[in-house]
C-alpha cells in the first residue's frame, strides 16, 4: 500500500496485524482514531500513559489536523516509529545479542546521567517481558512502545525524579536529582522557577490554615482553641485579610531557600561521590539532602522567625516585614533571629529520612503490584503526600517547640523557655497530645496544597517550554 507522501511497503501479514491493532484503538468503530479513542484504548491495553503523550501523538501524526487519524496515517506512523524504536533498541542492546537486560538498561541511563537501581530496571523490563525471562527481544520492545512517543521510559523516570517538586506547604528537605543534560542545558532552573511559582500559589491558597496552625502551636493550650474558634478569633481581631498574615515572607523565602538547597545538594553529592563513577544510593542522597537542608535553613532561618512573628502579630503591631525585622533587632537583639534554631535543625534528619524512606517503599510497592502499568502522576503524588505526612508526624513535636521559641519575646523569657524546658512543660501540663497541638489544620492543608501546586506547576512548566519528555 502507499501513502500520499511516499510509498510504504507493507506485507499482507503486517497489514492484517496493523489493521487488527487499528480496530482495537478505534473504540467507537467509525474507521478513525480520535484522542478519546486512543486514551481509552491505551488504558484498556494497560499501555503506559504519561500526561500529554496522547496529545503529542496527534500533533505529530494527524497530518490533516482534523483531530482524527485514519488507517493510512496510522500505517505511516507505525513504519516511521519502528525505525526510531529499532535504533533505540540497538543502542541499548550493547552486546548485540538481540535482547535487552536489566544491566544494559542501567548502563544506558547512566550514560544519560540518570541513576537507575537494578530493581527499577527489572521492573521496567517486567512491563514489556511476556515470557518472564527478564530479557526482552525486539518484538516485545516494539509492541510495548509502538503507541507511545519514543522516550516514554525516560518520561517515567522523569516523573519519579521530579515528583518532589510539588509544594505541600512544608519544607521538603531532599531536593530533586537532575540529569547531566538538564544541568548543562539549564532546564534545572526552569523546574525550580516552576516549582517556586507552584509553591507561591499553593502557600497563598492555604495560608489561613497555616496561620491557624501557628496560633494552635503557641496559644492553643491557653484558650482551649478549636478550628472554629481559631478562625473566629482571627476574623474578629483583624478581619478577613488577617488570615494571610505571615504569608508574604513565607512566599518570598521560597526562592533563596530552593536555590541555596539545590546548590548545596549538588556540591555535597559531588563530595560524597569523589572520583567514583558509581551513583549515590538512598543513604547518600538522604545525607546529602539533609546537609543541604541544614545549610539552607541556617541561612534563611531569620525569615522563618519573622514569618512566625508576623503570623502572630496583633493589628497595628508591625507595618510590614522590614518593620518587624527592625523592631526584633532593636528590642531583642540579633540573637532572637535564631531562636528555635536547634530543634529546627534536629527535626531535619527524622523528617527527611522518613519522608524519603516511605516514598521509596511506597513507589517500589506500587511497581511490584502493578507490573504492567506505569505509575501515573496521581500515584506518585499520593506516595509523596503520604511519605511527607509521615515525616511531619515524626518531626512535629520539634516543629512545635521551634515555633514556641520563635514566638517568644526575649524580655518575656522564662527558665522553662528552652528546648528541654518547653518539652517538659508540655508533657507535664498537656500530656503527649500537647506535642501535636495544631496538627489538624496542618493536615487539612495537605490535600489542597498538593492539588493546587501540581496544577500550577504543570501550567508553569508548559509556559516555560519544559517538555514532559
Coordinates of C-alpha atoms in Angstrom, one line a residue:
X1 CA 0.0 0.0 0.0
X2 CA 1.1 3.6 -0.4
X3 CA 0.7 7.0 1.3
X4 CA 0.3 10.4 -0.3
X5 CA 3.9 11.4 0.5
X6 CA 5.9 8.3 -0.2
X7 CA 5.4 4.6 -0.9
X8 CA 5.3 2.4 2.2
X9 CA 5.8 -1.3 1.6
X10 CA 3.7 -3.5 4.0
X11 CA 3.4 -7.2 3.7
X12 CA -0.1 -8.8 3.8
X13 CA 0.7 -10.2 7.3
X14 CA 1.9 -6.8 8.5
X15 CA -1.2 -5.1 7.1
X16 CA -3.5 -7.6 8.8
X17 CA -1.7 -7.1 12.2
X18 CA -1.8 -3.3 11.8
X19 CA -5.5 -3.5 10.9
X20 CA -6.2 -5.6 14.0
X21 CA -4.4 -3.1 16.2
X22 CA -6.2 -0.2 14.5
X23 CA -9.5 -1.9 15.3
X24 CA -8.5 -2.2 18.9
X25 CA -7.8 1.6 19.0
X26 CA -10.9 2.6 17.1
X27 CA -13.2 2.3 20.2
X28 CA -16.3 3.7 18.5
X29 CA -15.8 1.8 15.3
X30 CA -16.1 4.7 13.0
X31 CA -12.9 3.9 11.0
X32 CA -10.9 6.7 12.6
X33 CA -9.0 7.2 15.9
X34 CA -9.5 10.3 17.9
X35 CA -7.9 11.5 21.2
X36 CA -10.7 9.8 23.3
X37 CA -10.3 6.5 21.4
X38 CA -6.5 6.5 21.9
X39 CA -6.6 7.4 25.6
X40 CA -9.3 4.8 26.4
X41 CA -7.7 2.1 24.3
X42 CA -4.3 2.5 25.9
X43 CA -5.9 2.3 29.3
X44 CA -7.7 -0.9 28.3
X45 CA -4.5 -2.4 26.9
X46 CA -2.5 -1.4 30.0
X47 CA 0.0 0.6 28.0
X48 CA 1.9 3.5 29.6
X49 CA 0.2 6.8 29.7
X50 CA 2.4 9.8 30.6
X51 CA 0.4 13.1 30.8
X52 CA 0.4 14.9 27.4
X53 CA 1.6 12.0 25.3
X54 CA -1.7 11.2 23.6
X55 CA -1.9 14.8 22.5
X56 CA 1.7 14.8 21.3
X57 CA 0.9 11.7 19.2
X58 CA -1.9 13.5 17.4
X59 CA 0.1 16.7 16.9
X60 CA 2.8 14.8 15.2
X61 CA 0.9 12.2 13.1
X62 CA -2.5 13.8 12.4
X63 CA -1.3 15.2 9.0
X64 CA -4.5 16.9 8.0
X65 CA -5.1 18.3 11.5
X66 CA -8.7 17.1 11.7
X67 CA -8.4 15.6 15.2
X68 CA -8.6 12.1 13.8
X69 CA -6.1 9.5 12.4
X70 CA -7.2 7.3 9.5
X71 CA -5.7 3.9 8.7
X72 CA -3.2 5.3 6.1
X73 CA -1.9 7.9 8.6
X74 CA -1.7 5.1 11.3
X75 CA 0.4 2.8 9.0
X76 CA 2.7 5.6 8.1
X77 CA 3.2 6.5 11.8
X78 CA 3.9 2.8 12.7
X79 CA 6.5 2.3 10.0
X80 CA 8.3 5.6 10.8
X81 CA 8.2 4.9 14.5
X82 CA 9.5 1.4 14.1
X83 CA 12.7 2.8 12.6
X84 CA 13.3 5.0 15.7
X85 CA 12.4 2.1 18.1
X86 CA 14.9 -0.2 16.3
X87 CA 17.6 2.5 16.6
X88 CA 16.9 2.8 20.4
X89 CA 16.8 -0.9 20.8
X90 CA 20.2 -1.4 19.1
X91 CA 21.7 1.4 21.2
X92 CA 20.6 -0.3 24.4
X93 CA 21.5 -3.8 23.3
X94 CA 25.2 -3.1 23.8
X95 CA 26.3 -6.8 23.4
X96 CA 24.2 -7.2 20.2
X97 CA 22.7 -10.5 21.3
X98 CA 19.2 -9.4 20.3
X99 CA 18.0 -9.0 23.9
X100 CA 17.9 -6.1 26.4
X101 CA 18.5 -7.0 30.0
X102 CA 18.5 -5.0 33.3
X103 CA 22.2 -4.4 33.2
X104 CA 22.0 -2.8 29.8
X105 CA 19.2 -0.5 30.9
X106 CA 21.2 0.6 33.9
X107 CA 24.2 1.4 31.8
X108 CA 22.1 3.2 29.1
X109 CA 20.5 5.5 31.6
X110 CA 23.8 6.0 33.3
X111 CA 25.2 7.4 30.0
X112 CA 22.2 9.8 30.1
X113 CA 23.2 11.0 33.5
X114 CA 20.2 9.2 35.2
X115 CA 20.8 6.8 38.1
X116 CA 18.5 3.7 38.0
X117 CA 18.7 1.0 40.5
X118 CA 18.8 -2.6 39.1
X119 CA 15.5 -3.3 40.8
X120 CA 13.9 -0.4 38.9
X121 CA 15.4 -1.6 35.6
X122 CA 13.9 -5.0 36.3
X123 CA 10.5 -3.5 36.9
X124 CA 10.7 -1.7 33.6
X125 CA 11.5 -5.0 31.9
X126 CA 8.6 -6.7 33.6
X127 CA 6.2 -4.3 31.9
X128 CA 7.5 -5.5 28.5
X129 CA 8.5 -9.0 29.2
X130 CA 5.9 -11.6 28.2
X131 CA 7.8 -14.8 29.0
X132 CA 9.2 -14.0 32.4
X133 CA 12.9 -14.2 31.4
X134 CA 13.7 -10.6 32.4
X135 CA 15.0 -10.1 28.9
X136 CA 13.1 -8.5 26.1
X137 CA 13.5 -9.1 22.4
X138 CA 12.7 -6.7 19.5
X139 CA 9.1 -7.8 19.2
X140 CA 8.4 -7.3 22.9
X141 CA 10.1 -3.9 22.8
X142 CA 8.1 -2.9 19.6
X143 CA 4.7 -4.0 20.9
X144 CA 5.1 -2.1 24.2
X145 CA 6.3 1.2 22.8
X146 CA 4.6 1.3 19.4
X147 CA 1.8 3.6 20.6
X148 CA 4.0 5.8 22.9
X149 CA 6.5 8.6 22.0
X150 CA 10.0 7.2 21.7
X151 CA 11.2 8.3 25.1
X152 CA 8.3 7.1 27.3
X153 CA 10.6 5.2 29.7
X154 CA 12.6 8.3 30.2
X155 CA 9.3 10.1 31.0
X156 CA 8.5 7.6 33.7
X157 CA 11.9 8.2 35.2
X158 CA 11.3 12.0 34.8
X159 CA 8.2 11.8 37.0
X160 CA 10.0 9.7 39.6
X161 CA 12.8 12.2 39.7
X162 CA 10.6 15.3 39.8
X163 CA 7.6 14.4 41.9
X164 CA 9.1 16.1 44.9
X165 CA 8.9 19.5 43.2
X166 CA 5.3 19.6 44.2
X167 CA 4.9 22.0 47.2
X168 CA 2.7 20.7 50.0
X169 CA 3.2 23.8 52.2
X170 CA 6.1 22.4 54.2
X171 CA 9.8 22.4 53.6
X172 CA 10.9 19.3 51.6
X173 CA 14.4 18.6 52.5
X174 CA 15.8 16.2 49.9
X175 CA 16.0 18.2 46.6
X176 CA 15.3 16.7 43.1
X177 CA 18.0 14.9 41.2
X178 CA 18.6 16.4 37.8
X179 CA 20.3 14.7 34.9
X180 CA 23.6 15.9 33.4
X181 CA 21.7 17.1 30.4
X182 CA 19.2 19.1 32.5
X183 CA 22.1 20.7 34.4
X184 CA 24.1 21.6 31.3
X185 CA 21.1 23.0 29.3
X186 CA 19.7 25.0 32.2
X187 CA 16.4 23.0 32.4
X188 CA 17.0 22.7 36.2
X189 CA 16.4 26.4 36.9
X190 CA 13.2 26.3 34.9
X191 CA 12.0 23.4 37.1
X192 CA 12.9 25.4 40.2
X193 CA 11.1 28.5 38.9
X194 CA 8.0 26.5 38.0
X195 CA 8.2 24.8 41.4
X196 CA 8.6 28.2 43.1
X197 CA 5.5 29.6 41.3
X198 CA 3.5 26.5 42.3
X199 CA 4.7 26.9 45.9
X200 CA 3.8 30.6 46.0
X201 CA 0.2 29.9 44.8
X202 CA -0.4 26.9 46.9
X203 CA 1.0 28.5 50.1
X204 CA -1.1 31.6 49.5
X205 CA -4.2 29.5 49.0
X206 CA -3.7 27.5 52.2
X207 CA -2.2 30.4 54.2
X208 CA -5.3 30.7 56.6
X209 CA -4.8 27.1 57.7
X210 CA -1.0 27.7 58.1
X211 CA -1.7 30.7 60.3
X212 CA -4.3 28.8 62.3
X213 CA -1.6 26.1 62.9
X214 CA 0.8 28.6 64.3
X215 CA -1.9 30.0 66.6
X216 CA -2.7 26.5 67.8
X217 CA 1.0 25.8 68.5
X218 CA 1.6 29.0 70.5
X219 CA -1.8 29.9 72.1
X220 CA -3.9 26.7 71.7
X221 CA -3.5 25.4 75.2
X222 CA -4.3 28.8 76.9
X223 CA -7.6 29.4 75.1
X224 CA -8.7 25.7 74.6
X225 CA -8.8 26.5 70.9
X226 CA -10.7 24.6 68.3
X227 CA -10.5 25.1 64.5
X228 CA -13.8 27.0 64.6
X229 CA -12.9 29.3 67.5
X230 CA -9.4 29.9 66.0
X231 CA -10.9 31.2 62.7
X232 CA -13.4 33.3 64.7
X233 CA -10.6 34.8 66.8
X234 CA -8.6 35.7 63.7
X235 CA -11.6 37.3 61.9
X236 CA -12.7 39.3 65.0
X237 CA -9.3 40.6 65.7
X238 CA -8.2 41.6 62.2
X239 CA -10.9 40.8 59.6
X240 CA -10.6 38.6 56.6
X241 CA -7.2 40.0 55.5
X242 CA -5.7 38.9 58.8
X243 CA -6.0 35.2 57.7
X244 CA -3.0 35.9 55.4
X245 CA -0.6 37.4 58.0
X246 CA 2.8 35.9 57.6
X247 CA 2.1 34.7 54.0
X248 CA 4.2 37.3 52.3
X249 CA 7.5 36.3 53.8
X250 CA 6.5 32.6 53.5
X251 CA 6.3 33.1 49.7
X252 CA 9.4 35.3 49.5
X253 CA 11.6 32.7 51.2
X254 CA 10.9 30.1 48.6
X255 CA 13.4 31.5 46.0
X256 CA 16.5 31.8 48.2
X257 CA 15.7 28.5 50.1
X258 CA 15.3 26.5 46.9
X259 CA 18.4 28.0 45.2
X260 CA 20.7 27.5 48.3
X261 CA 19.4 24.0 48.9
X262 CA 19.9 23.0 45.2
X263 CA 23.5 24.4 45.0
X264 CA 24.5 22.8 48.4
X265 CA 22.9 19.5 47.4
X266 CA 24.9 19.3 44.2
X267 CA 28.2 20.2 45.9
X268 CA 27.7 17.7 48.8
X269 CA 26.8 14.9 46.3
X270 CA 30.0 15.7 44.4
X271 CA 32.0 15.4 47.7
X272 CA 30.3 12.0 48.5
X273 CA 30.9 10.7 45.0
X274 CA 34.5 11.9 44.7
X275 CA 36.2 10.3 41.7
X276 CA 33.9 7.3 41.7
X277 CA 31.7 6.6 38.7
X278 CA 29.2 4.8 41.0
X279 CA 25.9 6.6 41.5
X280 CA 24.8 7.6 45.0
X281 CA 22.5 5.3 46.9
X282 CA 19.5 6.3 49.0
X283 CA 21.5 6.8 52.2
X284 CA 24.0 9.1 50.5
X285 CA 21.1 11.0 48.9
X286 CA 19.5 11.3 52.4
X287 CA 22.6 12.6 54.0
X288 CA 23.3 15.0 51.1
X289 CA 19.7 16.3 51.2
X290 CA 19.7 16.7 55.0
X291 CA 23.0 18.6 54.9
X292 CA 21.8 20.8 52.1
X293 CA 18.6 21.4 54.1
X294 CA 20.6 22.3 57.2
X295 CA 22.7 24.8 55.2
X296 CA 19.7 26.5 53.5
X297 CA 17.8 26.6 56.8
X298 CA 20.8 28.2 58.6
X299 CA 21.0 30.9 56.0
X300 CA 17.3 31.7 55.7
X301 CA 16.3 30.9 59.3
X302 CA 15.8 34.6 60.3
X303 CA 13.0 34.7 57.7
X304 CA 11.4 31.7 59.5
X305 CA 11.4 33.7 62.7
X306 CA 9.9 36.7 61.0
X307 CA 7.2 34.5 59.5
X308 CA 6.1 33.3 62.9
X309 CA 6.2 36.8 64.4
X310 CA 4.1 38.2 61.5
X311 CA 1.6 35.4 61.7
X312 CA 1.1 36.0 65.5
X313 CA 1.1 39.8 65.3
X314 CA -1.8 42.0 66.5
X315 CA -3.4 44.6 64.3
X316 CA -1.0 47.6 64.0
X317 CA 1.9 45.9 65.8
X318 CA 4.1 45.8 62.7
X319 CA 3.7 47.8 59.4
X320 CA 5.4 45.1 57.4
X321 CA 8.3 42.7 57.1
X322 CA 11.1 45.3 57.4
X323 CA 9.4 47.0 60.4
X324 CA 9.1 43.6 62.1
X325 CA 12.8 42.8 61.5
X326 CA 13.8 46.3 62.7
X327 CA 11.9 46.0 66.0
X328 CA 13.0 42.5 66.7
X329 CA 16.7 43.5 66.2
X330 CA 16.3 46.7 68.2
X331 CA 14.4 45.4 71.3
X332 CA 15.6 41.8 71.4
X333 CA 19.0 41.7 69.7
X334 CA 20.2 39.8 66.6
X335 CA 20.3 36.5 68.6
X336 CA 16.5 36.5 68.5
X337 CA 16.6 35.7 64.8
X338 CA 17.9 32.3 65.6
X339 CA 15.5 31.4 68.5
X340 CA 14.3 27.8 67.9
X341 CA 17.2 27.0 65.6
X342 CA 18.4 23.9 67.4
X343 CA 15.0 22.0 67.4
X344 CA 14.6 23.1 63.8
X345 CA 18.0 21.5 62.9
X346 CA 17.3 18.4 64.9
X347 CA 14.0 17.9 63.0
X348 CA 15.7 17.7 59.6
X349 CA 17.0 14.1 59.8
X350 CA 13.8 12.4 61.0
X351 CA 11.7 14.4 58.6
X352 CA 13.9 13.8 55.5
X353 CA 14.8 10.3 56.4
X354 CA 11.2 9.1 57.0
X355 CA 9.9 11.1 54.0
X356 CA 12.4 9.6 51.6
X357 CA 12.3 6.0 53.0
X358 CA 8.5 5.8 52.9
X359 CA 8.3 7.4 49.5
X360 CA 10.8 4.9 48.0
X361 CA 9.0 2.0 49.8
X362 CA 5.5 3.0 48.5
X363 CA 6.9 3.6 45.0
X364 CA 8.5 0.2 44.9
X365 CA 5.4 -1.5 46.4
X366 CA 3.2 0.1 43.7
X367 CA 5.6 -1.1 41.0
X368 CA 5.6 -4.6 42.4
X369 CA 1.8 -4.9 42.5
X370 CA 1.3 -3.2 39.1
X371 CA 3.9 -4.9 37.0
X372 CA 2.3 -4.0 33.7
X373 CA 1.3 -0.4 34.5
X374 CA 3.5 2.7 34.8
X375 CA 2.9 4.7 37.9
X376 CA 0.8 7.7 36.9
X377 CA 1.3 11.2 38.3
X378 CA -1.6 10.7 40.8
X379 CA 0.0 7.6 42.2
X380 CA 3.3 9.4 42.7
X381 CA 1.5 12.4 44.3
X382 CA -0.2 10.0 46.7
X383 CA 3.2 8.4 47.5
X384 CA 4.7 11.8 48.1
X385 CA 1.8 13.1 50.2
X386 CA 1.7 10.0 52.5
X387 CA 5.5 10.0 52.9
X388 CA 5.6 13.7 53.7
X389 CA 2.8 13.3 56.2
X390 CA 4.6 10.5 58.0
X391 CA 7.7 12.7 58.1
X392 CA 5.8 15.5 59.6
X393 CA 4.3 13.2 62.3
X394 CA 7.8 12.2 63.4
X395 CA 9.2 15.7 63.5
X396 CA 6.1 17.7 64.5
X397 CA 7.0 17.9 68.3
X398 CA 10.3 19.5 67.4
X399 CA 8.5 21.9 65.0
X400 CA 6.0 22.9 67.7
X401 CA 8.8 23.6 70.2
X402 CA 10.7 25.6 67.5
X403 CA 7.6 27.7 66.8
X404 CA 7.1 28.5 70.5
X405 CA 10.7 29.5 70.8
X406 CA 10.4 31.7 67.7
X407 CA 7.3 33.4 69.1
X408 CA 9.0 34.1 72.5
X409 CA 9.9 37.7 73.1
X410 CA 13.3 37.8 74.8
X411 CA 12.1 40.2 77.6
X412 CA 9.4 37.6 78.4
X413 CA 11.8 34.7 78.5
X414 CA 11.4 32.3 81.4
X415 CA 13.5 29.4 82.7
X416 CA 11.2 26.9 81.1
X417 CA 11.5 28.5 77.7
X418 CA 14.4 26.5 76.5
X419 CA 14.0 23.5 74.2
X420 CA 14.2 21.0 77.0
X421 CA 12.1 23.2 79.3
X422 CA 9.3 23.6 76.8
X423 CA 9.2 19.8 76.2
X424 CA 9.0 19.1 80.0
X425 CA 6.3 21.8 80.4
X426 CA 4.1 20.4 77.6
X427 CA 4.4 16.8 78.8
X428 CA 3.6 17.8 82.4
X429 CA 0.6 20.1 81.7
X430 CA -0.8 18.9 78.4
X431 CA 0.4 15.3 78.0
X432 CA 1.7 13.7 74.9
X433 CA -1.1 15.1 72.7
X434 CA 0.2 18.6 73.6
X435 CA 3.2 17.9 71.4
X436 CA 0.8 17.6 68.4
X437 CA -1.3 20.7 69.0
X438 CA -2.1 22.3 65.7
X439 CA -1.5 19.1 63.6
X440 CA -5.2 19.0 62.5
X441 CA -5.1 22.3 60.4
X442 CA -1.6 21.2 59.3
X443 CA -3.0 18.0 57.7
X444 CA -6.1 19.8 56.4
X445 CA -4.0 21.9 54.1
X446 CA -2.1 19.0 52.6
X447 CA -4.7 17.9 50.0
X448 CA -5.5 21.3 48.6
X449 CA -1.8 22.3 48.7
X450 CA -0.8 19.2 46.7
X451 CA -3.7 19.7 44.1
X452 CA -3.1 23.4 43.6
X453 CA 0.7 23.0 43.5
X454 CA 0.5 20.3 40.8
X455 CA -1.9 22.2 38.6
X456 CA 0.1 25.4 38.8
X457 CA 3.4 23.6 38.3
X458 CA 2.2 21.9 35.2
X459 CA 0.9 25.2 33.8
X460 CA 4.2 27.0 34.7
X461 CA 6.3 24.1 33.2
X462 CA 4.4 24.3 29.9
X463 CA 4.6 28.1 29.8
X464 CA 8.4 27.9 30.3
X465 CA 8.8 25.4 27.5
X466 CA 9.7 22.4 29.7
X467 CA 8.5 19.3 27.9
X468 CA 7.4 16.2 29.7
X469 CA 10.0 14.0 28.0

